[in-house]
PDB file of C-alpha atoms in Angstrom:
ATOM      1  CA  UNK A   1     -14.232  23.591  74.123  1.00 46.00           C
ATOM      2  CA  UNK A   2     -13.590  24.241  77.802  1.00 44.00           C
ATOM      3  CA  UNK A   3     -12.420  21.969  80.635  1.00 41.00           C
ATOM      4  CA  UNK A   4     -13.520  20.919  83.282  1.00 45.00           C
ATOM      5  CA  UNK A   5     -16.751  19.729  81.432  1.00 42.00           C
ATOM      6  CA  UNK A   6     -20.112  20.818  82.839  1.00 43.00           C
ATOM      7  CA  UNK A   7     -23.582  20.784  81.747  1.00 36.00           C
ATOM      8  CA  UNK A   8     -23.246  24.695  81.838  1.00 38.00           C
ATOM      9  CA  UNK A   9     -20.430  25.028  79.581  1.00 37.00           C
ATOM     10  CA  UNK A  10     -20.480  22.229  76.968  1.00 38.00           C
ATOM     11  CA  UNK A  11     -23.139  21.275  74.463  1.00 35.00           C
ATOM     12  CA  UNK A  12     -25.525  23.922  75.767  1.00 38.00           C
ATOM     13  CA  UNK A  13     -26.594  26.702  73.566  1.00 37.00           C
ATOM     14  CA  UNK A  14     -25.853  30.124  75.133  1.00 35.00           C
ATOM     15  CA  UNK A  15     -26.513  33.808  73.974  1.00 38.00           C
ATOM     16  CA  UNK A  16     -24.591  37.046  74.411  1.00 40.00           C
ATOM     17  CA  UNK A  17     -26.360  40.382  74.076  1.00 43.00           C
ATOM     18  CA  UNK A  18     -29.394  38.835  72.190  1.00 45.00           C
ATOM     19  CA  UNK A  19     -27.006  36.804  69.962  1.00 44.00           C
ATOM     20  CA  UNK A  20     -27.440  33.084  69.611  1.00 44.00           C
ATOM     21  CA  UNK A  21     -23.908  31.447  70.162  1.00 45.00           C
ATOM     22  CA  UNK A  22     -24.548  28.068  69.509  1.00 42.00           C
ATOM     23  CA  UNK A  23     -22.457  26.403  66.884  1.00 41.00           C
ATOM     24  CA  UNK A  24     -24.801  26.345  63.785  1.00 42.00           C
ATOM     25  CA  UNK A  25     -25.682  29.986  64.304  1.00 44.00           C
ATOM     26  CA  UNK A  26     -22.044  30.977  64.863  1.00 42.00           C
ATOM     27  CA  UNK A  27     -21.033  29.264  61.679  1.00 40.00           C
ATOM     28  CA  UNK A  28     -23.809  30.771  59.716  1.00 43.00           C
ATOM     29  CA  UNK A  29     -22.666  34.242  60.958  1.00 44.00           C
ATOM     30  CA  UNK A  30     -18.801  33.554  60.558  1.00 44.00           C
ATOM     31  CA  UNK A  31     -18.285  36.880  58.706  1.00 47.00           C
ATOM     32  CA  UNK A  32     -19.201  38.657  61.935  1.00 50.00           C
ATOM     33  CA  UNK A  33     -15.652  38.456  63.701  1.00 50.00           C
ATOM     34  CA  UNK A  34     -16.668  40.675  66.632  1.00 52.00           C
ATOM     35  CA  UNK A  35     -19.826  38.806  67.263  1.00 49.00           C
ATOM     36  CA  UNK A  36     -18.093  35.350  67.093  1.00 49.00           C
ATOM     37  CA  UNK A  37     -15.317  36.515  69.360  1.00 53.00           C
ATOM     38  CA  UNK A  38     -17.790  37.932  71.840  1.00 55.00           C
ATOM     39  CA  UNK A  39     -19.599  34.523  71.856  1.00 59.00           C
ATOM     40  CA  UNK A  40     -16.229  32.738  72.546  1.00 60.00           C
ATOM     41  CA  UNK A  41     -15.153  35.025  75.368  1.00 63.00           C
ATOM     42  CA  UNK A  42     -18.376  34.535  77.309  1.00 64.00           C
ATOM     43  CA  UNK A  43     -17.125  31.589  79.405  1.00 60.00           C
ATOM     44  CA  UNK A  44     -13.783  33.047  80.278  1.00 68.00           C
ATOM     45  CA  UNK A  45     -14.961  34.587  83.732  1.00 64.00           C
ATOM     46  CA  UNK A  46     -15.896  31.201  85.198  1.00 59.00           C
ATOM     47  CA  UNK A  47     -13.883  30.438  88.136  1.00 66.00           C
ATOM     48  CA  UNK A  48     -14.183  26.677  87.607  1.00 74.00           C
ATOM     49  CA  UNK A  49     -12.797  26.947  84.075  1.00 84.00           C
ATOM     50  CA  UNK A  50      -9.141  25.757  83.692  1.00 90.00           C
ATOM     51  CA  UNK A  51      -8.471  25.045  80.225  1.00 92.00           C
ATOM     52  CA  UNK A  52      -9.747  26.785  77.018  1.00 92.00           C
ATOM     53  CA  UNK A  53      -9.423  24.885  73.580  1.00 93.00           C
ATOM     54  CA  UNK A  54      -9.355  27.471  70.665  1.00 94.00           C
ATOM     55  CA  UNK A  55     -10.794  25.633  67.608  1.00 91.00           C
ATOM     56  CA  UNK A  56     -12.527  28.625  65.908  1.00 89.00           C
ATOM     57  CA  UNK A  57     -11.835  30.198  62.389  1.00 90.00           C
ATOM     58  CA  UNK A  58      -8.151  30.968  61.888  1.00 93.00           C
ATOM     59  CA  UNK A  59      -8.515  34.594  62.163  1.00 93.00           C
ATOM     60  CA  UNK A  60      -9.772  34.456  65.765  1.00 93.00           C
ATOM     61  CA  UNK A  61      -7.185  32.170  67.191  1.00 95.00           C
ATOM     62  CA  UNK A  62      -4.811  34.996  68.542  1.00 95.00           C
ATOM     63  CA  UNK A  63      -7.412  37.265  70.032  1.00 94.00           C
ATOM     64  CA  UNK A  64      -9.345  34.504  71.868  1.00 93.00           C
ATOM     65  CA  UNK A  65      -6.192  32.763  73.073  1.00 95.00           C
ATOM     66  CA  UNK A  66      -4.744  36.145  74.431  1.00 96.00           C
ATOM     67  CA  UNK A  67      -7.975  36.843  76.318  1.00 93.00           C
ATOM     68  CA  UNK A  68      -8.074  33.282  77.832  1.00 94.00           C
ATOM     69  CA  UNK A  69      -4.485  33.668  79.060  1.00 95.00           C
ATOM     70  CA  UNK A  70      -5.097  36.993  80.572  1.00 94.00           C
ATOM     71  CA  UNK A  71      -7.958  35.502  82.246  1.00 93.00           C
ATOM     72  CA  UNK A  72      -5.510  32.971  83.800  1.00 93.00           C
ATOM     73  CA  UNK A  73      -6.733  29.968  81.644  1.00 94.00           C
ATOM     74  CA  UNK A  74      -4.372  27.267  80.166  1.00 95.00           C
ATOM     75  CA  UNK A  75      -4.841  27.413  76.410  1.00 96.00           C
ATOM     76  CA  UNK A  76      -4.580  24.526  73.663  1.00 96.00           C
ATOM     77  CA  UNK A  77      -4.796  26.336  70.299  1.00 96.00           C
ATOM     78  CA  UNK A  78      -5.301  24.811  67.103  1.00 95.00           C
ATOM     79  CA  UNK A  79      -2.972  25.754  64.434  1.00 93.00           C
ATOM     80  CA  UNK A  80      -2.239  28.266  63.149  1.00 92.00           C
ATOM     81  CA  UNK A  81      -1.793  30.039  66.324  1.00 92.00           C
ATOM     82  CA  UNK A  82      -1.805  33.346  64.356  1.00 95.00           C
ATOM     83  CA  UNK A  83      -1.989  34.666  60.911  1.00 94.00           C
ATOM     84  CA  UNK A  84       1.130  36.899  61.141  1.00 94.00           C
ATOM     85  CA  UNK A  85       4.541  36.906  62.769  1.00 94.00           C
ATOM     86  CA  UNK A  86       3.431  39.819  64.781  1.00 96.00           C
ATOM     87  CA  UNK A  87       0.551  38.179  66.003  1.00 96.00           C
ATOM     88  CA  UNK A  88       2.399  35.113  66.980  1.00 96.00           C
ATOM     89  CA  UNK A  89       4.786  37.240  68.829  1.00 97.00           C
ATOM     90  CA  UNK A  90       1.931  38.925  70.840  1.00 97.00           C
ATOM     91  CA  UNK A  91       0.536  35.558  71.628  1.00 97.00           C
ATOM     92  CA  UNK A  92       4.062  34.154  72.833  1.00 97.00           C
ATOM     93  CA  UNK A  93       4.404  37.272  75.009  1.00 98.00           C
ATOM     94  CA  UNK A  94       0.885  36.825  76.558  1.00 97.00           C
ATOM     95  CA  UNK A  95       1.812  33.206  77.303  1.00 96.00           C
ATOM     96  CA  UNK A  96       4.922  34.173  78.972  1.00 96.00           C
ATOM     97  CA  UNK A  97       3.392  36.916  81.109  1.00 97.00           C
ATOM     98  CA  UNK A  98       0.343  34.616  82.169  1.00 95.00           C
ATOM     99  CA  UNK A  99       2.309  31.758  83.726  1.00 92.00           C
ATOM    100  CA  UNK A 100      -0.096  29.440  82.176  1.00 95.00           C
ATOM    101  CA  UNK A 101       0.545  26.371  80.137  1.00 95.00           C
ATOM    102  CA  UNK A 102       0.094  26.367  76.185  1.00 96.00           C
ATOM    103  CA  UNK A 103       0.075  23.925  73.536  1.00 96.00           C
ATOM    104  CA  UNK A 104      -0.577  24.238  69.771  1.00 96.00           C
ATOM    105  CA  UNK A 105      -2.408  21.383  68.094  1.00 94.00           C
ATOM    106  CA  UNK A 106       0.478  19.455  66.406  1.00 95.00           C
ATOM    107  CA  UNK A 107      -0.974  16.042  67.085  1.00 94.00           C
ATOM    108  CA  UNK A 108       1.319  14.078  64.759  1.00 96.00           C
ATOM    109  CA  UNK A 109       4.163  14.770  67.397  1.00 97.00           C
ATOM    110  CA  UNK A 110       2.086  12.713  69.910  1.00 97.00           C
ATOM    111  CA  UNK A 111       2.577   9.529  67.513  1.00 98.00           C
ATOM    112  CA  UNK A 112       4.559   6.922  69.517  1.00 98.00           C
ATOM    113  CA  UNK A 113       6.366   5.699  66.366  1.00 98.00           C
ATOM    114  CA  UNK A 114       7.442   9.312  65.565  1.00 98.00           C
ATOM    115  CA  UNK A 115       8.693   9.474  68.903  1.00 98.00           C
ATOM    116  CA  UNK A 116      10.597   6.414  68.633  1.00 98.00           C
ATOM    117  CA  UNK A 117      12.171   7.682  65.244  1.00 98.00           C
ATOM    118  CA  UNK A 118      13.202  10.741  66.851  1.00 98.00           C
ATOM    119  CA  UNK A 119      15.020   8.703  69.569  1.00 98.00           C
ATOM    120  CA  UNK A 120      16.723   6.720  66.926  1.00 98.00           C
ATOM    121  CA  UNK A 121      17.980   9.625  65.081  1.00 98.00           C
ATOM    122  CA  UNK A 122      19.285  11.463  68.050  1.00 97.00           C
ATOM    123  CA  UNK A 123      20.789   8.341  69.472  1.00 97.00           C
ATOM    124  CA  UNK A 124      22.827   7.746  66.231  1.00 97.00           C
ATOM    125  CA  UNK A 125      20.967   4.760  64.837  1.00 97.00           C
ATOM    126  CA  UNK A 126      21.468   5.835  61.286  1.00 98.00           C
ATOM    127  CA  UNK A 127      24.802   7.632  62.019  1.00 97.00           C
ATOM    128  CA  UNK A 128      25.012  11.515  61.650  1.00 97.00           C
ATOM    129  CA  UNK A 129      21.709  12.920  60.019  1.00 98.00           C
ATOM    130  CA  UNK A 130      22.806  14.640  56.616  1.00 98.00           C
ATOM    131  CA  UNK A 131      19.503  15.412  54.718  1.00 98.00           C
ATOM    132  CA  UNK A 132      15.876  15.374  55.172  1.00 98.00           C
ATOM    133  CA  UNK A 133      12.913  14.930  52.554  1.00 98.00           C
ATOM    134  CA  UNK A 134       9.487  15.729  53.426  1.00 98.00           C
ATOM    135  CA  UNK A 135       5.962  15.959  51.934  1.00 97.00           C
ATOM    136  CA  UNK A 136       2.440  16.480  53.097  1.00 97.00           C
ATOM    137  CA  UNK A 137      -0.183  16.108  50.386  1.00 97.00           C
ATOM    138  CA  UNK A 138      -4.048  15.839  50.246  1.00 97.00           C
ATOM    139  CA  UNK A 139      -6.629  16.242  47.571  1.00 97.00           C
ATOM    140  CA  UNK A 140      -9.429  18.347  49.320  1.00 96.00           C
ATOM    141  CA  UNK A 141      -8.743  21.400  46.895  1.00 97.00           C
ATOM    142  CA  UNK A 142      -7.875  19.311  43.923  1.00 97.00           C
ATOM    143  CA  UNK A 143     -11.216  19.430  42.185  1.00 97.00           C
ATOM    144  CA  UNK A 144     -11.714  22.671  40.476  1.00 96.00           C
ATOM    145  CA  UNK A 145     -15.406  22.417  41.153  1.00 95.00           C
ATOM    146  CA  UNK A 146     -14.989  22.402  44.956  1.00 96.00           C
ATOM    147  CA  UNK A 147     -16.637  25.335  46.069  1.00 97.00           C
ATOM    148  CA  UNK A 148     -15.163  28.603  47.366  1.00 97.00           C
ATOM    149  CA  UNK A 149     -14.914  28.934  51.181  1.00 95.00           C
ATOM    150  CA  UNK A 150     -13.358  31.286  53.942  1.00 94.00           C
ATOM    151  CA  UNK A 151     -10.210  29.118  53.622  1.00 93.00           C
ATOM    152  CA  UNK A 152      -9.448  30.883  50.344  1.00 96.00           C
ATOM    153  CA  UNK A 153      -9.242  34.274  51.850  1.00 95.00           C
ATOM    154  CA  UNK A 154      -6.173  35.495  53.682  1.00 95.00           C
ATOM    155  CA  UNK A 155      -7.746  37.595  56.012  1.00 94.00           C
ATOM    156  CA  UNK A 156      -9.567  34.621  57.468  1.00 94.00           C
ATOM    157  CA  UNK A 157      -7.447  31.703  56.774  1.00 95.00           C
ATOM    158  CA  UNK A 158      -4.022  33.179  56.398  1.00 94.00           C
ATOM    159  CA  UNK A 159      -1.845  30.653  54.465  1.00 95.00           C
ATOM    160  CA  UNK A 160      -3.375  27.882  52.389  1.00 96.00           C
ATOM    161  CA  UNK A 161      -1.681  24.536  52.175  1.00 97.00           C
ATOM    162  CA  UNK A 162       1.365  25.850  54.176  1.00 95.00           C
ATOM    163  CA  UNK A 163      -0.933  26.953  57.116  1.00 93.00           C
ATOM    164  CA  UNK A 164      -3.264  24.079  56.884  1.00 93.00           C
ATOM    165  CA  UNK A 165      -0.996  21.163  56.009  1.00 96.00           C
ATOM    166  CA  UNK A 166       2.698  22.212  55.812  1.00 96.00           C
ATOM    167  CA  UNK A 167       2.985  23.325  59.427  1.00 95.00           C
ATOM    168  CA  UNK A 168       2.563  19.811  60.586  1.00 96.00           C
ATOM    169  CA  UNK A 169       5.629  18.684  58.453  1.00 97.00           C
ATOM    170  CA  UNK A 170       7.595  21.746  59.958  1.00 97.00           C
ATOM    171  CA  UNK A 171       6.772  20.459  63.555  1.00 96.00           C
ATOM    172  CA  UNK A 172       7.931  16.964  62.709  1.00 98.00           C
ATOM    173  CA  UNK A 173      10.998  18.068  60.647  1.00 98.00           C
ATOM    174  CA  UNK A 174      12.416  20.251  63.222  1.00 97.00           C
ATOM    175  CA  UNK A 175      12.006  17.515  65.958  1.00 97.00           C
ATOM    176  CA  UNK A 176      14.195  15.359  63.709  1.00 98.00           C
ATOM    177  CA  UNK A 177      16.590  17.730  62.362  1.00 98.00           C
ATOM    178  CA  UNK A 178      16.615  20.868  64.553  1.00 97.00           C
ATOM    179  CA  UNK A 179      15.856  24.559  63.692  1.00 97.00           C
ATOM    180  CA  UNK A 180      15.674  25.876  60.173  1.00 98.00           C
ATOM    181  CA  UNK A 181      18.118  28.507  58.973  1.00 98.00           C
ATOM    182  CA  UNK A 182      17.373  29.573  55.669  1.00 98.00           C
ATOM    183  CA  UNK A 183      14.966  28.584  52.837  1.00 97.00           C
ATOM    184  CA  UNK A 184      14.360  28.964  49.059  1.00 98.00           C
ATOM    185  CA  UNK A 185      10.796  28.702  48.470  1.00 97.00           C
ATOM    186  CA  UNK A 186       7.975  28.859  45.789  1.00 98.00           C
ATOM    187  CA  UNK A 187       4.166  28.719  45.948  1.00 98.00           C
ATOM    188  CA  UNK A 188       1.411  28.287  43.254  1.00 98.00           C
ATOM    189  CA  UNK A 189      -2.206  28.619  43.277  1.00 98.00           C
ATOM    190  CA  UNK A 190      -3.680  25.996  41.069  1.00 98.00           C
ATOM    191  CA  UNK A 191      -7.209  27.121  40.810  1.00 97.00           C
ATOM    192  CA  UNK A 192      -7.393  30.901  40.846  1.00 97.00           C
ATOM    193  CA  UNK A 193     -11.016  31.158  41.298  1.00 98.00           C
ATOM    194  CA  UNK A 194     -13.839  29.152  42.686  1.00 97.00           C
ATOM    195  CA  UNK A 195     -17.427  29.155  42.457  1.00 96.00           C
ATOM    196  CA  UNK A 196     -19.520  30.415  45.318  1.00 96.00           C
ATOM    197  CA  UNK A 197     -21.936  27.563  46.341  1.00 94.00           C
ATOM    198  CA  UNK A 198     -25.415  28.197  44.929  1.00 92.00           C
ATOM    199  CA  UNK A 199     -24.694  30.892  42.551  1.00 93.00           C
ATOM    200  CA  UNK A 200     -22.941  31.766  39.384  1.00 92.00           C
ATOM    201  CA  UNK A 201     -20.370  33.884  41.055  1.00 96.00           C
ATOM    202  CA  UNK A 202     -16.603  33.003  41.122  1.00 96.00           C
ATOM    203  CA  UNK A 203     -14.345  34.496  43.716  1.00 97.00           C
ATOM    204  CA  UNK A 204     -10.329  34.651  43.797  1.00 98.00           C
ATOM    205  CA  UNK A 205      -8.324  32.152  45.791  1.00 98.00           C
ATOM    206  CA  UNK A 206      -5.857  34.378  47.604  1.00 98.00           C
ATOM    207  CA  UNK A 207      -3.636  31.743  49.108  1.00 97.00           C
ATOM    208  CA  UNK A 208      -1.459  28.820  47.937  1.00 98.00           C
ATOM    209  CA  UNK A 209      -2.456  25.448  46.866  1.00 98.00           C
ATOM    210  CA  UNK A 210       1.161  24.167  46.545  1.00 98.00           C
ATOM    211  CA  UNK A 211       4.417  25.224  48.292  1.00 98.00           C
ATOM    212  CA  UNK A 212       7.897  23.759  48.063  1.00 98.00           C
ATOM    213  CA  UNK A 213      11.268  24.792  49.608  1.00 98.00           C
ATOM    214  CA  UNK A 214      15.011  24.025  49.766  1.00 98.00           C
ATOM    215  CA  UNK A 215      16.113  24.035  53.318  1.00 98.00           C
ATOM    216  CA  UNK A 216      19.300  24.616  55.172  1.00 98.00           C
ATOM    217  CA  UNK A 217      19.111  23.634  58.773  1.00 98.00           C
ATOM    218  CA  UNK A 218      21.056  25.362  61.466  1.00 98.00           C
ATOM    219  CA  UNK A 219      23.101  22.217  61.739  1.00 97.00           C
ATOM    220  CA  UNK A 220      24.391  22.872  58.089  1.00 98.00           C
ATOM    221  CA  UNK A 221      22.476  19.971  56.819  1.00 98.00           C
ATOM    222  CA  UNK A 222      19.960  20.312  53.923  1.00 98.00           C
ATOM    223  CA  UNK A 223      16.404  19.275  53.138  1.00 98.00           C
ATOM    224  CA  UNK A 224      13.644  19.226  50.754  1.00 98.00           C
ATOM    225  CA  UNK A 225       9.980  20.283  51.708  1.00 97.00           C
ATOM    226  CA  UNK A 226       6.657  19.888  49.623  1.00 98.00           C
ATOM    227  CA  UNK A 227       2.996  20.466  50.667  1.00 98.00           C
ATOM    228  CA  UNK A 228      -0.138  20.317  48.512  1.00 98.00           C
ATOM    229  CA  UNK A 229      -3.839  20.514  48.790  1.00 98.00           C
ATOM    230  CA  UNK A 230      -4.273  19.702  45.317  1.00 97.00           C
ATOM    231  CA  UNK A 231      -2.774  16.187  45.060  1.00 97.00           C
ATOM    232  CA  UNK A 232      -5.326  13.836  43.546  1.00 97.00           C
ATOM    233  CA  UNK A 233      -5.637  10.511  45.592  1.00 96.00           C
ATOM    234  CA  UNK A 234      -3.711  11.581  48.655  1.00 95.00           C
ATOM    235  CA  UNK A 235      -5.700  11.674  51.811  1.00 92.00           C
ATOM    236  CA  UNK A 236      -3.368  12.183  54.557  1.00 87.00           C
ATOM    237  CA  UNK A 237      -0.121  11.594  53.192  1.00 93.00           C
ATOM    238  CA  UNK A 238       2.506  13.031  55.585  1.00 96.00           C
ATOM    239  CA  UNK A 239       5.694  11.430  54.652  1.00 97.00           C
ATOM    240  CA  UNK A 240       9.407  11.933  55.452  1.00 98.00           C
ATOM    241  CA  UNK A 241      12.882  10.542  55.191  1.00 98.00           C
ATOM    242  CA  UNK A 242      15.937  11.161  57.198  1.00 98.00           C
ATOM    243  CA  UNK A 243      19.116  10.204  55.551  1.00 98.00           C
ATOM    244  CA  UNK A 244      22.185   9.501  57.809  1.00 98.00           C
ATOM    245  CA  UNK A 245      25.705   8.450  57.101  1.00 98.00           C
ATOM    246  CA  UNK A 246      24.922   4.744  58.283  1.00 96.00           C
ATOM    247  CA  UNK A 247      21.318   4.489  57.176  1.00 97.00           C
ATOM    248  CA  UNK A 248      17.893   5.941  56.730  1.00 98.00           C
ATOM    249  CA  UNK A 249      14.644   6.161  58.536  1.00 98.00           C
ATOM    250  CA  UNK A 250      11.245   6.749  56.604  1.00 98.00           C
ATOM    251  CA  UNK A 251       7.786   7.231  57.616  1.00 98.00           C
ATOM    252  CA  UNK A 252       4.325   7.353  55.729  1.00 96.00           C
ATOM    253  CA  UNK A 253       1.358   8.837  57.799  1.00 94.00           C
ATOM    254  CA  UNK A 254      -1.227   6.713  55.664  1.00 92.00           C
ATOM    255  CA  UNK A 255       0.505   3.893  57.514  1.00 95.00           C
ATOM    256  CA  UNK A 256       1.095   5.600  60.717  1.00 96.00           C
ATOM    257  CA  UNK A 257       1.911   2.771  62.775  1.00 97.00           C
ATOM    258  CA  UNK A 258       5.025   1.619  60.909  1.00 97.00           C
ATOM    259  CA  UNK A 259       8.508   2.946  60.723  1.00 98.00           C
ATOM    260  CA  UNK A 260      10.923   1.923  57.828  1.00 98.00           C
ATOM    261  CA  UNK A 261      14.760   1.725  58.842  1.00 98.00           C
ATOM    262  CA  UNK A 262      17.675   0.885  56.805  1.00 97.00           C
ATOM    263  CA  UNK A 263      21.041   0.366  58.631  1.00 95.00           C
ATOM    264  CA  UNK A 264      24.185  -0.302  56.818  1.00 93.00           C
ATOM    265  CA  UNK A 265      25.869  -3.596  57.925  1.00 84.00           C
ATOM    266  CA  UNK A 266      28.630  -5.891  56.707  1.00 76.00           C
ATOM    267  CA  UNK A 267      26.156  -8.498  55.711  1.00 82.00           C
ATOM    268  CA  UNK A 268      25.112  -7.631  52.160  1.00 83.00           C
ATOM    269  CA  UNK A 269      22.879 -10.860  52.045  1.00 84.00           C
ATOM    270  CA  UNK A 270      20.642  -9.143  54.567  1.00 84.00           C
ATOM    271  CA  UNK A 271      20.673  -5.702  52.990  1.00 87.00           C
ATOM    272  CA  UNK A 272      17.475  -3.740  52.902  1.00 93.00           C
ATOM    273  CA  UNK A 273      14.852  -1.882  55.005  1.00 96.00           C
ATOM    274  CA  UNK A 274      12.991  -3.462  57.675  1.00 95.00           C
ATOM    275  CA  UNK A 275       9.640  -2.434  59.246  1.00 97.00           C
ATOM    276  CA  UNK A 276       9.166  -1.561  62.875  1.00 97.00           C
ATOM    277  CA  UNK A 277       5.490  -1.909  63.924  1.00 97.00           C
ATOM    278  CA  UNK A 278       4.339   0.278  66.675  1.00 97.00           C
ATOM    279  CA  UNK A 279       3.585  -1.687  70.159  1.00 97.00           C
ATOM    280  CA  UNK A 280       3.744  -1.343  73.935  1.00 97.00           C
ATOM    281  CA  UNK A 281       7.622  -0.958  73.514  1.00 97.00           C
ATOM    282  CA  UNK A 282       6.616   2.513  72.092  1.00 97.00           C
ATOM    283  CA  UNK A 283       4.827   4.364  74.974  1.00 96.00           C
ATOM    284  CA  UNK A 284       2.323   5.248  75.410  1.00 97.00           C
ATOM    285  CA  UNK A 285       1.034   2.706  72.952  1.00 97.00           C
ATOM    286  CA  UNK A 286       0.490   0.299  75.766  1.00 97.00           C
ATOM    287  CA  UNK A 287      -1.973   2.487  77.346  1.00 96.00           C
ATOM    288  CA  UNK A 288      -4.337   1.831  74.454  1.00 96.00           C
ATOM    289  CA  UNK A 289      -3.549  -1.786  73.407  1.00 95.00           C
ATOM    290  CA  UNK A 290      -1.222  -4.473  75.118  1.00 96.00           C
ATOM    291  CA  UNK A 291      -0.469  -6.144  71.554  1.00 95.00           C
ATOM    292  CA  UNK A 292       2.026  -4.796  68.901  1.00 93.00           C
ATOM    293  CA  UNK A 293       0.578  -4.333  65.414  1.00 91.00           C
ATOM    294  CA  UNK A 294      -2.969  -3.653  66.365  1.00 94.00           C
ATOM    295  CA  UNK A 295      -2.728   0.108  65.390  1.00 95.00           C
ATOM    296  CA  UNK A 296      -3.478   3.601  66.810  1.00 97.00           C
ATOM    297  CA  UNK A 297      -5.436   5.980  65.050  1.00 96.00           C
ATOM    298  CA  UNK A 298      -5.658   9.956  64.578  1.00 94.00           C
ATOM    299  CA  UNK A 299      -8.079  10.317  67.586  1.00 95.00           C
ATOM    300  CA  UNK A 300      -5.722   8.387  69.742  1.00 97.00           C
ATOM    301  CA  UNK A 301      -3.108  10.955  68.791  1.00 96.00           C
ATOM    302  CA  UNK A 302      -5.344  13.660  69.933  1.00 95.00           C
ATOM    303  CA  UNK A 303      -5.910  11.765  73.231  1.00 96.00           C
ATOM    304  CA  UNK A 304      -1.979  11.537  73.791  1.00 97.00           C
ATOM    305  CA  UNK A 305      -1.662  15.171  72.980  1.00 96.00           C
ATOM    306  CA  UNK A 306      -4.339  16.162  75.688  1.00 95.00           C
ATOM    307  CA  UNK A 307      -2.733  13.679  78.170  1.00 95.00           C
ATOM    308  CA  UNK A 308       0.584  15.407  77.664  1.00 95.00           C
ATOM    309  CA  UNK A 309      -0.961  18.774  78.151  1.00 96.00           C
ATOM    310  CA  UNK A 310      -2.550  17.865  81.310  1.00 95.00           C
ATOM    311  CA  UNK A 311       0.624  16.325  82.660  1.00 94.00           C
ATOM    312  CA  UNK A 312       2.333  19.734  81.796  1.00 94.00           C
ATOM    313  CA  UNK A 313      -0.328  21.700  83.751  1.00 94.00           C
ATOM    314  CA  UNK A 314      -0.109  19.360  86.592  1.00 93.00           C
ATOM    315  CA  UNK A 315       3.704  19.143  86.732  1.00 88.00           C
ATOM    316  CA  UNK A 316       4.752  22.296  85.522  1.00 74.00           C
ATOM    317  CA  UNK A 317       6.763  20.942  82.531  1.00 75.00           C
ATOM    318  CA  UNK A 318       6.405  21.162  78.728  1.00 78.00           C
ATOM    319  CA  UNK A 319       3.523  19.574  76.971  1.00 74.00           C
TER     320      UNK A 319
END
């Protein structure tokens, strides 16, 4: 994806060196990394091109993003930004050299109700934060009959549940609790092999289906972390709790316009959690709807993410 849009850059199939670079052909040939990267690089010389959005296979994110930055383009990169720590550092250095604006697609950070929760935590609404519990669970790999894909290969996908799901929880967690100092962690691959679609062949799953960790934050506070792509019945369950010395804040992504808060008060007859519904009091909700409780959705968070990025480019701040 490129910005600004033009008929010459969006939704028009192109070729490079005789190679058809339109989406269906690129997907069918996704094992050809050099060819795919070559296709992705084609528009980078366009003088009118300002922003490059990297949404390719995971293994190509770093290479394409660095090339775009070196061409003087602002970059929005899907997670993971890299498959290894060394690649991530290379991309970070390229971004600093370029002077361009960058953002990684952690769209859950854009949720107005999450931003309100972060404000409440930082302002002491539940006292001093002492503990974090978080989980992100889905079931798209729960079925043992689900076919093998590139997501099972470390060289193509990198991490499994951690890289696809858990990284979202990390972004949320650090916004609430600050940087992580140490972890004690474990992983497991539930289904060790999967069938190749249309054949009797089975191939190994090289990355994790489940990961969990005990966390110590730089503040000294503790946390629990869990992610799974094999959790039957869970579709987009990102949930977290921040425990404080005077209360607690809880969130569930499957009810993404609600926040639960408990504040310890002297009136025990009124003891219990209460629900905060997202509304215009939680910017920029009001840019979408003037009425509270009418709900924002996943795609609205993407819109807010893009808006924040454009503001950063125009104003020189952080996205």
